[in-house]
């Protein structure tokens, strides 16, 4: 049972330091704006950077799995992949993907704060 | 510049299939309830499971970095770590951590839907 009816993709990289972290966020935010965020059902992309400067997670939220699937089927995947390759090639430092398997997710459980009397 | 003033930790595992995914979420949700979610500033733990059954992300959100730091300093870290080890040992399948470096994060950017006229 999903906690919400949203659908997520999680993009996950290790990087060689805070500068590359900043560059990766800027480049991937541009990719969202140029290739993704106008498709129906797109809700947000949130960029999480580790406080030690070595990792970046981008969590992209879609209203539903159907919206995500339609995006995948109708969007220019080749163009988007080429833009991602260019973005990675343009970094001053190095970035390594940490994704494994399919990058699509649902949220199955949320634990809130304990309610005390 | 952070997008929000929250502070995050991200717990990230690969697992050997959907059953282990379910077991890991159940076990780690219990750990949140027994060891974490009553500390001041705790907001939520959200469990993201991959649709291919091979990965689990738990994203824990704190109201501020100060709240997280106070939790780390004042909580029973040894007890919590032992509970995590027991949880992992109790799984039917295998789970491998994918964390690297410090697991603490801020959200530095959010890209919303494109606004069209």
CSV table of C-alpha atoms in Angstrom, one decimal:
chain,number,residue,atom,x,y,z
A,1,UNK,CA,0.0,0.0,0.0
A,2,UNK,CA,1.4,3.3,-1.0
A,3,UNK,CA,1.4,6.2,1.5
A,4,UNK,CA,0.6,8.6,-1.3
A,5,UNK,CA,-0.4,8.1,-4.9
A,6,UNK,CA,2.7,9.9,-6.2
A,7,UNK,CA,5.4,8.3,-8.3
A,8,UNK,CA,9.1,9.1,-7.9
A,9,UNK,CA,12.3,8.8,-9.7
A,10,UNK,CA,15.6,9.0,-7.8
A,11,UNK,CA,18.8,10.1,-9.5
A,12,UNK,CA,21.8,9.5,-7.3
A,13,UNK,CA,25.4,10.4,-7.8
A,14,UNK,CA,28.7,10.5,-5.8
A,15,UNK,CA,30.9,13.5,-6.6
A,16,UNK,CA,34.5,14.5,-5.8
A,17,UNK,CA,33.6,17.6,-3.8
A,18,UNK,CA,31.4,20.6,-3.0
A,19,UNK,CA,32.1,22.4,-6.3
A,20,UNK,CA,31.1,19.5,-8.4
A,21,UNK,CA,28.1,19.1,-6.2
A,22,UNK,CA,27.1,22.7,-7.0
A,23,UNK,CA,27.8,22.3,-10.7
A,24,UNK,CA,25.8,19.0,-10.9
A,25,UNK,CA,22.8,20.6,-9.2
A,26,UNK,CA,22.9,23.5,-11.5
A,27,UNK,CA,23.2,21.4,-14.6
A,28,UNK,CA,20.6,18.9,-13.6
A,29,UNK,CA,18.1,21.6,-12.6
A,30,UNK,CA,18.5,23.1,-16.1
A,31,UNK,CA,17.8,19.6,-17.6
A,32,UNK,CA,14.6,19.5,-15.5
A,33,UNK,CA,13.6,22.9,-16.9
A,34,UNK,CA,14.5,22.2,-20.5
A,35,UNK,CA,13.3,18.5,-20.8
A,36,UNK,CA,11.0,17.5,-18.0
A,37,UNK,CA,9.1,20.1,-15.9
A,38,UNK,CA,6.5,21.0,-18.5
A,39,UNK,CA,5.1,17.4,-18.9
A,40,UNK,CA,1.7,16.9,-17.3
A,41,UNK,CA,1.8,15.5,-13.8
A,42,UNK,CA,5.3,16.8,-13.0
A,43,UNK,CA,5.3,18.1,-9.5
A,44,UNK,CA,8.9,18.8,-8.4
A,45,UNK,CA,12.6,17.9,-8.5
A,46,UNK,CA,14.3,18.4,-5.1
A,47,UNK,CA,18.1,18.3,-5.0
A,48,UNK,CA,19.6,16.9,-1.8
A,49,UNK,CA,23.3,17.6,-1.3
A,50,UNK,CA,25.3,15.8,1.4
A,51,UNK,CA,26.9,18.1,4.0
A,52,UNK,CA,30.3,16.4,3.4
A,53,UNK,CA,30.2,17.5,-0.3
A,54,UNK,CA,30.3,14.0,-1.8
A,55,UNK,CA,26.8,13.1,-2.9
A,56,UNK,CA,23.7,14.4,-4.7
A,57,UNK,CA,20.2,13.0,-4.8
A,58,UNK,CA,17.6,14.4,-7.1
A,59,UNK,CA,14.1,13.2,-6.1
A,60,UNK,CA,11.6,13.8,-8.9
A,61,UNK,CA,7.9,13.6,-8.0
A,62,UNK,CA,5.1,12.9,-10.4
A,63,UNK,CA,1.4,13.0,-9.6
A,64,UNK,CA,0.9,9.4,-10.7
A,65,UNK,CA,2.7,6.5,-12.3
A,66,UNK,CA,0.5,7.1,-15.4
A,67,UNK,CA,1.9,10.6,-15.7
A,68,UNK,CA,5.5,9.3,-15.4
A,69,UNK,CA,4.8,6.6,-18.0
A,70,UNK,CA,3.3,9.1,-20.4
A,71,UNK,CA,6.3,11.3,-20.0
A,72,UNK,CA,8.7,8.4,-20.8
A,73,UNK,CA,6.7,7.4,-23.8
A,74,UNK,CA,6.0,10.8,-25.3
A,75,UNK,CA,9.2,12.8,-24.4
A,76,UNK,CA,12.4,13.0,-26.4
A,77,UNK,CA,14.5,10.5,-24.4
A,78,UNK,CA,17.4,10.6,-26.8
A,79,UNK,CA,17.7,14.4,-26.5
A,80,UNK,CA,17.4,14.2,-22.8
A,81,UNK,CA,20.0,11.5,-22.4
A,82,UNK,CA,22.4,13.5,-24.7
A,83,UNK,CA,21.8,16.6,-22.5
A,84,UNK,CA,22.7,14.5,-19.4
A,85,UNK,CA,25.9,13.3,-21.0
A,86,UNK,CA,26.8,16.8,-22.0
A,87,UNK,CA,26.1,18.0,-18.4
A,88,UNK,CA,28.3,15.3,-16.9
A,89,UNK,CA,31.1,15.9,-19.5
A,90,UNK,CA,31.0,19.6,-18.7
A,91,UNK,CA,31.7,19.2,-14.9
A,92,UNK,CA,35.1,20.4,-13.6
A,93,UNK,CA,35.2,17.3,-11.4
A,94,UNK,CA,33.9,13.7,-11.5
A,95,UNK,CA,30.4,12.3,-10.9
A,96,UNK,CA,29.6,8.6,-10.7
A,97,UNK,CA,26.0,7.3,-10.9
A,98,UNK,CA,24.9,5.2,-7.9
A,99,UNK,CA,21.6,4.1,-9.3
A,100,UNK,CA,20.9,0.4,-9.6
A,101,UNK,CA,18.1,-1.2,-11.4
A,102,UNK,CA,15.0,0.8,-12.3
A,103,UNK,CA,15.1,4.3,-10.8
A,104,UNK,CA,11.3,4.5,-10.1
A,105,UNK,CA,9.8,4.4,-6.7
A,106,UNK,CA,6.7,4.6,-4.6
A,107,UNK,CA,6.5,5.7,-1.0
A,108,UNK,CA,5.1,2.7,1.0
A,109,UNK,CA,5.3,4.0,4.5
A,110,UNK,CA,5.7,7.2,6.5
A,111,UNK,CA,6.5,7.4,10.2
A,112,UNK,CA,5.5,10.6,11.7
A,113,UNK,CA,6.4,12.1,15.1
A,114,UNK,CA,5.3,10.0,18.1
A,115,UNK,CA,2.2,11.5,19.6
A,116,UNK,CA,2.5,11.8,23.4
A,117,UNK,CA,-0.3,12.5,25.9
B,1,UNK,CA,21.2,28.5,-0.1
B,2,UNK,CA,18.9,25.9,1.2
B,3,UNK,CA,15.4,25.6,-0.3
B,4,UNK,CA,14.0,24.8,3.1
B,5,UNK,CA,15.5,25.0,6.6
B,6,UNK,CA,15.0,21.3,7.2
B,7,UNK,CA,17.8,18.8,7.6
B,8,UNK,CA,17.8,15.3,6.2
B,9,UNK,CA,19.4,11.9,6.6
B,10,UNK,CA,19.2,9.4,3.8
B,11,UNK,CA,19.4,5.7,4.5
B,12,UNK,CA,20.0,3.7,1.3
B,13,UNK,CA,20.0,-0.1,0.7
B,14,UNK,CA,20.0,-2.5,-2.2
B,15,UNK,CA,18.1,-5.7,-1.4
B,16,UNK,CA,17.6,-9.0,-3.2
B,17,UNK,CA,13.9,-8.7,-3.9
B,18,UNK,CA,10.5,-7.4,-3.0
B,19,UNK,CA,10.1,-9.6,0.1
B,20,UNK,CA,13.3,-8.3,1.6
B,21,UNK,CA,12.2,-4.8,0.6
B,22,UNK,CA,9.0,-5.2,2.6
B,23,UNK,CA,10.8,-6.7,5.6
B,24,UNK,CA,13.4,-4.0,5.6
B,25,UNK,CA,10.8,-1.2,5.6
B,26,UNK,CA,8.9,-2.9,8.4
B,27,UNK,CA,12.0,-3.3,10.5
B,28,UNK,CA,13.4,0.2,9.9
B,29,UNK,CA,10.0,1.8,10.5
B,30,UNK,CA,10.0,0.0,13.9
B,31,UNK,CA,13.4,1.5,14.6
B,32,UNK,CA,12.1,4.9,13.9
B,33,UNK,CA,9.3,4.4,16.3
B,34,UNK,CA,11.4,2.9,19.1
B,35,UNK,CA,14.6,5.0,18.8
B,36,UNK,CA,14.0,8.2,16.8
B,37,UNK,CA,10.5,9.7,16.3
B,38,UNK,CA,10.1,11.1,19.8
B,39,UNK,CA,13.1,13.3,19.6
B,40,UNK,CA,12.3,17.1,19.3
B,41,UNK,CA,12.4,18.3,15.7
B,42,UNK,CA,11.7,14.9,14.1
B,43,UNK,CA,9.3,15.4,11.3
B,44,UNK,CA,9.0,12.2,9.3
B,45,UNK,CA,10.7,9.1,7.8
B,46,UNK,CA,9.5,8.3,4.3
B,47,UNK,CA,10.3,4.8,2.8
B,48,UNK,CA,10.8,4.8,-0.9
B,49,UNK,CA,10.8,1.3,-2.5
B,50,UNK,CA,11.9,0.8,-6.1
B,51,UNK,CA,9.3,-0.7,-8.4
B,52,UNK,CA,11.8,-3.4,-9.4
B,53,UNK,CA,12.0,-4.7,-5.8
B,54,UNK,CA,15.8,-4.1,-5.4
B,55,UNK,CA,16.2,-0.9,-3.5
B,56,UNK,CA,15.0,1.0,-0.4
B,57,UNK,CA,15.6,4.7,0.5
B,58,UNK,CA,14.5,6.0,3.8
B,59,UNK,CA,14.5,9.8,3.9
B,60,UNK,CA,14.3,11.2,7.5
B,61,UNK,CA,13.4,14.8,7.8
B,62,UNK,CA,14.3,17.0,10.8
B,63,UNK,CA,13.1,20.6,11.5
B,64,UNK,CA,16.7,21.9,11.6
B,65,UNK,CA,20.3,20.8,11.7
B,66,UNK,CA,20.3,21.8,15.4
B,67,UNK,CA,17.5,19.3,16.1
B,68,UNK,CA,19.4,16.5,14.3
B,69,UNK,CA,22.7,17.3,16.1
B,70,UNK,CA,20.9,17.3,19.5
B,71,UNK,CA,19.3,13.9,18.6
B,72,UNK,CA,22.8,12.5,17.7
B,73,UNK,CA,24.3,13.8,20.9
B,74,UNK,CA,21.6,12.9,23.4
B,75,UNK,CA,20.2,9.7,22.0
B,76,UNK,CA,21.3,6.1,22.6
B,77,UNK,CA,23.4,5.6,19.5
B,78,UNK,CA,24.8,2.2,20.7
B,79,UNK,CA,21.4,0.9,21.3
B,80,UNK,CA,20.1,2.2,18.0
B,81,UNK,CA,23.0,0.7,16.1
B,82,UNK,CA,22.5,-2.7,17.8
B,83,UNK,CA,18.8,-2.6,16.8
B,84,UNK,CA,19.8,-1.9,13.2
B,85,UNK,CA,22.2,-4.8,13.2
B,86,UNK,CA,19.5,-7.1,14.7
B,87,UNK,CA,17.0,-5.9,12.0
B,88,UNK,CA,19.5,-6.6,9.2
B,89,UNK,CA,20.4,-10.0,10.7
B,90,UNK,CA,16.7,-10.9,10.9
B,91,UNK,CA,15.9,-10.4,7.2
B,92,UNK,CA,15.1,-13.5,5.1
B,93,UNK,CA,17.3,-12.1,2.3
B,94,UNK,CA,20.2,-9.8,2.0
B,95,UNK,CA,20.5,-6.0,2.2
B,96,UNK,CA,23.6,-4.0,1.4
B,97,UNK,CA,24.1,-0.4,2.5
B,98,UNK,CA,24.7,2.1,-0.4
B,99,UNK,CA,25.5,5.1,1.8
B,100,UNK,CA,28.9,6.8,1.3
B,101,UNK,CA,30.4,9.5,3.5
B,102,UNK,CA,28.1,11.4,5.9
B,103,UNK,CA,24.4,10.6,5.4
B,104,UNK,CA,23.2,14.1,6.2
B,105,UNK,CA,21.7,16.4,3.6
B,106,UNK,CA,20.2,19.7,2.9
B,107,UNK,CA,17.8,20.5,0.0
B,108,UNK,CA,19.6,23.3,-2.0
B,109,UNK,CA,17.2,23.6,-5.0
B,110,UNK,CA,13.7,22.7,-6.0
B,111,UNK,CA,12.4,22.9,-9.6
B,112,UNK,CA,8.6,23.2,-9.8
B,113,UNK,CA,6.4,22.7,-12.8
B,114,UNK,CA,7.0,25.2,-15.7
B,115,UNK,CA,4.4,28.0,-15.5
B,116,UNK,CA,2.8,28.5,-18.9
B,117,UNK,CA,0.7,31.5,-20.0
